[in-house]
Short mmCIF file of C-alpha atoms and ligand atoms in Angstrom, two decimals:
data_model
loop_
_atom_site.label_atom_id
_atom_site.label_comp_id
_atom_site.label_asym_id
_atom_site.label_seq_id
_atom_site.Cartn_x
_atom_site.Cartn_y
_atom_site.Cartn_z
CA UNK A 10 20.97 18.21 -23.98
CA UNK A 11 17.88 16.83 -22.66
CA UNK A 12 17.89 14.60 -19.32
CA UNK A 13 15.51 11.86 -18.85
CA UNK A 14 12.18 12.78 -17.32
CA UNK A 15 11.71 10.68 -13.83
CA UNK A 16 8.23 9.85 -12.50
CA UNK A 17 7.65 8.41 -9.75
CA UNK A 18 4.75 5.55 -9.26
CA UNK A 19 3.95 4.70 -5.54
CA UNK A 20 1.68 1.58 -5.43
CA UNK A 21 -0.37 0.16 -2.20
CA UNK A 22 -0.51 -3.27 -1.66
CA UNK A 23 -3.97 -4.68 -0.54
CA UNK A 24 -6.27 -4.56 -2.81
CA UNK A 25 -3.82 -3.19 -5.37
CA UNK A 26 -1.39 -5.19 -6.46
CA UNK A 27 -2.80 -8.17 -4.89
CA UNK A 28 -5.24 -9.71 -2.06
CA UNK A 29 -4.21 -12.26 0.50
CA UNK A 30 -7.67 -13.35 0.63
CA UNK A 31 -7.61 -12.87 3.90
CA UNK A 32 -4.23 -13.44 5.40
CA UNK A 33 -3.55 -10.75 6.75
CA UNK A 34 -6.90 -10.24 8.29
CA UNK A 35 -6.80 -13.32 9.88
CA UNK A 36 -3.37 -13.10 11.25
CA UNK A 37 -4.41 -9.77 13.22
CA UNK A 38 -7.63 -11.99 15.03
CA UNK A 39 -4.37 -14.58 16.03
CA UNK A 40 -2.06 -11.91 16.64
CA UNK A 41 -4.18 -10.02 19.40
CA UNK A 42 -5.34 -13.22 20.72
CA UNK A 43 -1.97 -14.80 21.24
CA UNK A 44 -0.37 -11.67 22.91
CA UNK A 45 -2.95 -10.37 24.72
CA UNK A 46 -4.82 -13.13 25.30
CA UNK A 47 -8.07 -11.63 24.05
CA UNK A 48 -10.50 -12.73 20.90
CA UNK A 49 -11.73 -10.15 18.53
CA UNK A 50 -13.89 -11.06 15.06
CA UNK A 51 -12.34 -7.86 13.77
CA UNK A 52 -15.93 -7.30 12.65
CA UNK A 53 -15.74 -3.63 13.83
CA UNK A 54 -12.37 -2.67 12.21
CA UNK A 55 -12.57 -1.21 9.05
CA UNK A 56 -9.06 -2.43 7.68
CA UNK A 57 -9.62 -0.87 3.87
CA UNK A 58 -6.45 1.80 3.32
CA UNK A 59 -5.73 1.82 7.57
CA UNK A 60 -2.33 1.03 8.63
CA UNK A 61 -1.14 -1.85 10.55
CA UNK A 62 -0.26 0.26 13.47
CA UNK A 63 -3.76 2.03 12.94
CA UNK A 64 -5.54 -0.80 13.26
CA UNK A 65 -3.57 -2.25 16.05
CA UNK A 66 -4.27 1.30 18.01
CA UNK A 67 -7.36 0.66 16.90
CA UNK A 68 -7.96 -2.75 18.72
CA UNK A 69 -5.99 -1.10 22.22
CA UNK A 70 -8.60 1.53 22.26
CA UNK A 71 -11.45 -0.98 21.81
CA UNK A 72 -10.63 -3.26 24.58
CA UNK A 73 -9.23 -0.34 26.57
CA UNK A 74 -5.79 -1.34 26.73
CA UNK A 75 -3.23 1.57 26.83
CA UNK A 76 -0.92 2.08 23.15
CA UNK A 77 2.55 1.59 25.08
CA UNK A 78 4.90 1.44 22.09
CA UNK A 79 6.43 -1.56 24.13
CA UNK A 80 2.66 -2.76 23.23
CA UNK A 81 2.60 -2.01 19.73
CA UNK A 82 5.90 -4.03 19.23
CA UNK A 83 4.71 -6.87 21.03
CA UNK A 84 1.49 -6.87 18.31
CA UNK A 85 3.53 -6.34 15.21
CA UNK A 86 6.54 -9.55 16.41
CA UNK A 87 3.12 -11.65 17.05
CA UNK A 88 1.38 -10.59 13.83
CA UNK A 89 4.09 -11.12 11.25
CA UNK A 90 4.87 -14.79 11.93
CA UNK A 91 1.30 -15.61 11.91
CA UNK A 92 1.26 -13.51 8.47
CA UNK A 93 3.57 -15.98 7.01
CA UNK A 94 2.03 -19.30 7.65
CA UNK A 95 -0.99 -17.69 6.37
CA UNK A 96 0.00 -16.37 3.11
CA UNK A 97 0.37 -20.10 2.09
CA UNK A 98 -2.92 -21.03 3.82
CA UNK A 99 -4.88 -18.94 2.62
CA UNK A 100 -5.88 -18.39 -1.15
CA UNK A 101 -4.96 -15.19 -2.21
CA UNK A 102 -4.04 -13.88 -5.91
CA UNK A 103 -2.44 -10.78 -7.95
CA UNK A 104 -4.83 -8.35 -8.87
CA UNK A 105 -5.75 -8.31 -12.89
CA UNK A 106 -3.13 -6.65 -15.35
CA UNK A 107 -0.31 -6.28 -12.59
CA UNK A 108 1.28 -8.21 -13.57
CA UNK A 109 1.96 -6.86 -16.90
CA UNK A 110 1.93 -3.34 -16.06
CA UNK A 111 5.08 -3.65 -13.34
CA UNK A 112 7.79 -4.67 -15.84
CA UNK A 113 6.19 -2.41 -19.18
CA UNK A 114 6.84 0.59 -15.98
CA UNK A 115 9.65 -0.59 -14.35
CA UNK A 116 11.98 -0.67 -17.62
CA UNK A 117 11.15 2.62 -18.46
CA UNK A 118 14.05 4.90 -18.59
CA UNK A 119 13.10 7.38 -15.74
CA UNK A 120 10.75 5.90 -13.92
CA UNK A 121 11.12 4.63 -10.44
CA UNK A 122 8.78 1.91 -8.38
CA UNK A 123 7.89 1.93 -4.68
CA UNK A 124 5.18 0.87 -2.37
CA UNK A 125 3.33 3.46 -0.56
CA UNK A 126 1.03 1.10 1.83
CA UNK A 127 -0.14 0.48 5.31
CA UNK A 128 1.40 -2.30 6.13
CA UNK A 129 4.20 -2.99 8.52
CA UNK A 130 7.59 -3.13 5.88
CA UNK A 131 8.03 -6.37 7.19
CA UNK A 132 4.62 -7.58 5.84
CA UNK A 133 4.92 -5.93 3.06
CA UNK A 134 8.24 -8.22 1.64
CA UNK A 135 6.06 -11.27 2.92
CA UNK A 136 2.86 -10.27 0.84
CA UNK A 137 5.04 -9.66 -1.75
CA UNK A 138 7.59 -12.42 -2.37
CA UNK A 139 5.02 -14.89 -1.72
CA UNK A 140 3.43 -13.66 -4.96
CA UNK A 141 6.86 -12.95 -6.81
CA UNK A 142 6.34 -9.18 -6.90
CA UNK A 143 9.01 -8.09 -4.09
CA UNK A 144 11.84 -7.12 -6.47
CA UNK A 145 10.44 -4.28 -8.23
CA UNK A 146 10.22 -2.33 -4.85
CA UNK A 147 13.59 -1.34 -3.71
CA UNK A 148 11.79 1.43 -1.32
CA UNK A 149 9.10 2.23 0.14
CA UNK A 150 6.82 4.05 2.84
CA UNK A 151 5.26 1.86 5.53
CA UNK A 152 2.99 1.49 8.89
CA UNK A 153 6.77 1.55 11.14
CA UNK A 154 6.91 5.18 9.39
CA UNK A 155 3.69 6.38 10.79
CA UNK A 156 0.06 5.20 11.71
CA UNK A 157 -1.17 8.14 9.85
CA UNK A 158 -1.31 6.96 5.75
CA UNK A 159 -1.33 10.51 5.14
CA UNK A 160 2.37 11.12 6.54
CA UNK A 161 3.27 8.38 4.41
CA UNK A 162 3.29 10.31 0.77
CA UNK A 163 6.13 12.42 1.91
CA UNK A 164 8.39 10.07 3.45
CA UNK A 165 8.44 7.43 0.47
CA UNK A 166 8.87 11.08 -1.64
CA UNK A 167 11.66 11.73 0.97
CA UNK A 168 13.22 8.53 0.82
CA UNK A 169 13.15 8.64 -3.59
CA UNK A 170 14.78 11.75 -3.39
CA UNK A 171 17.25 10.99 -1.27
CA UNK A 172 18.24 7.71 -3.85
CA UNK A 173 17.78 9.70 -7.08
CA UNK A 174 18.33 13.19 -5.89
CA UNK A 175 16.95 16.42 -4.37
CA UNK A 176 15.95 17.63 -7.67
CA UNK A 177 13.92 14.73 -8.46
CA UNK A 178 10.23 14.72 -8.72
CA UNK A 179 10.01 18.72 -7.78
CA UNK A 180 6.23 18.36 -9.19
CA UNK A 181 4.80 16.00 -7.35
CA UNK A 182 1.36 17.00 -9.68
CA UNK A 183 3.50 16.19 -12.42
CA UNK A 184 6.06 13.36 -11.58
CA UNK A 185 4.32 11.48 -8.65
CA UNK A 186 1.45 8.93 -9.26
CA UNK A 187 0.00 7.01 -6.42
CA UNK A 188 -2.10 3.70 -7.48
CA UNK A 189 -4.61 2.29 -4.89
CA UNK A 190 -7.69 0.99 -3.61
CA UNK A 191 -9.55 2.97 -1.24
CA UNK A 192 -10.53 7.01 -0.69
CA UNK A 193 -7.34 6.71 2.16
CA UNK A 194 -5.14 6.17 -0.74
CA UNK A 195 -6.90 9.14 -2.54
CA UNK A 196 -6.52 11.48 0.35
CA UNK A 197 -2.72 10.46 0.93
CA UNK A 198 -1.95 11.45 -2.78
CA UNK A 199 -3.73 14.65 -2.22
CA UNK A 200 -2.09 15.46 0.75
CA UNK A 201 1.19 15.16 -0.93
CA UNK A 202 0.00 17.06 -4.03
CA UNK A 203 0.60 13.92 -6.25
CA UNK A 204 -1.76 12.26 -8.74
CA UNK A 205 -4.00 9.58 -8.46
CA UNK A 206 -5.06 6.57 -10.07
CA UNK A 207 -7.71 4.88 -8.26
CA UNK A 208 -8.64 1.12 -9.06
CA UNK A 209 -11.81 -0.65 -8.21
CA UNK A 210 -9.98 -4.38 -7.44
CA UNK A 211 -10.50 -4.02 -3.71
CA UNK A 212 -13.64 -3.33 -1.59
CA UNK A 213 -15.00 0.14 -2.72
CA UNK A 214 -16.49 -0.27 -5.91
CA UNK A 215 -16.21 2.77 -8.43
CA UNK A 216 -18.39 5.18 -7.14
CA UNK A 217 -17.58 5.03 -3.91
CA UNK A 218 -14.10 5.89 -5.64
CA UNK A 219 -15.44 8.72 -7.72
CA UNK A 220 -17.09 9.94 -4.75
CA UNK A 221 -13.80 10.92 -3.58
CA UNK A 222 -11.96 12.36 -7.28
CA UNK A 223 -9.25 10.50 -7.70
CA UNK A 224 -7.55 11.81 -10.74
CA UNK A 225 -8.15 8.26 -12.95
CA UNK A 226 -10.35 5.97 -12.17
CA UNK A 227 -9.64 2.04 -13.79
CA UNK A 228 -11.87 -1.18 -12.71
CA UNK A 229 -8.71 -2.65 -12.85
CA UNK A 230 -5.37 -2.34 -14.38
CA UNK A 231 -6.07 -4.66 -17.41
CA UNK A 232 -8.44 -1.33 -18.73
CA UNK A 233 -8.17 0.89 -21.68
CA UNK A 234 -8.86 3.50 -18.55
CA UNK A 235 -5.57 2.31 -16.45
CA UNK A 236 -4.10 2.35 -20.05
CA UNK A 237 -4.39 6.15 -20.74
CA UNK A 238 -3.77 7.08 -16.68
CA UNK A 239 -0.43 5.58 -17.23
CA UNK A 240 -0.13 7.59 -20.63
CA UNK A 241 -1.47 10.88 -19.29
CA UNK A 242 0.85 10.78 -16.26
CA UNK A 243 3.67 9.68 -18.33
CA UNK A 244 3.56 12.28 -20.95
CA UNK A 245 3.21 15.18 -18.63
MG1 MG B 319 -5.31 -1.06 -0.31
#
């Protein structure tokens, strides 16, 4: 008897699946303002692959204000409100073949969805049921897990284990692909041991991706190259 092989596809959000054209940006300026009364252009933040509770630590150390948790609470209950008025604001769009990829994966016998991403879980079901993709990710590992993205690969590893076993996904060079954006997302998969498929839909171009050797490398997921990533890791 042969069981069903189960891989397991971890996907980031921004800049992955989709961009909020700047939504999310902005609602960190109008966060910090509103609860700490002080404006920032964000110009100095580098948000590309950083958590939401990076970047919030981020914005404490810069205007020397101490990272109280009590703090970092008060940022993330500002943020997220401001995150949902701006979603419809601002003119954002799913990134290029997700749409068609996400249900050709998800009804594959075996293989199981979740979101591996930087962003507060809370923002993450806002980004995605504004743009209708919220349902294929019953899990996840987020920014209220850790501030560090590279923690990240082994809780949402942790967390698909403990839905579809211990046994599951004992390769992670094997049975775990991670899809994303920036060299953060490549360094999270590596520090988890799982493979990588690197797309050039969000602000580093290709060879700033190569740079870093991600396993496959796709200008998007509409390519014959996202094509045979998804083949490769599926037939091993
Ligand atoms: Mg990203």
């Amino acid at each position: 008897m042969t069981s069903t092989k189960m891989k397991l596809l971890l996907f980031d959000i921004d800049g992955t699946l989709l961009t909020t054209g700047g939504a999310g940006e902005h609602g960190f300026g109008q966060a910090f303002q509103d609860a700490f009364g002080i404006a920032d252009d964000l110009s100095t933040i580098d948000f590309a692959g950083a958590t939401d509770s990076a970047i919030a630590g981020m914005l404490f150390e810069k205007h020397c204000l101490e990272p109280t948790p009590a703090r970092h609470e008060h940022f993330r209950t500002t943020y997220l409100p401001h995150l949902g008025k701006n979603l419809a604001r601002f003119q954002g769009r799913v990134m290029p073949g997700v749409r068609d990829w996400l249900p050709d994966l998800a009804a594959r016998p075996g293989a199981v969805l979740g979101l591996l991403t930087g962003n507060f879980s809370t923002a993450a079901q806002l980004k995605l049921t504004h743009y209708g993709l919220f349902d294929y990710f019953p899990f996840g590992a987020f920014a209220d897990d850790s501030p560090h993205r590279d923690a990240l690969g082994p809780i949402a590893l942790g967390r698909a284990r403990r839905i579809h076993g211990v046994e599951a996904f004992a390769d992670p060079a094997r049975d775990v692909l991670i899809i994303g954006d920036t060299p953060r997302d490549i360094a999270c998969a590596r520090a988890c041991g799982a493979r990588m498929l690197a797309v050039a839909t969000g602000k580093h171009n290709r060879a700033s991706l190569s740079a870093h050797g991600p396993d496959f490398l796709a200008d998007d997921l509409t390519c014959a190259e996202a094509a045979a990533a998804f083949r490769d890791f599926w037939e091993a």
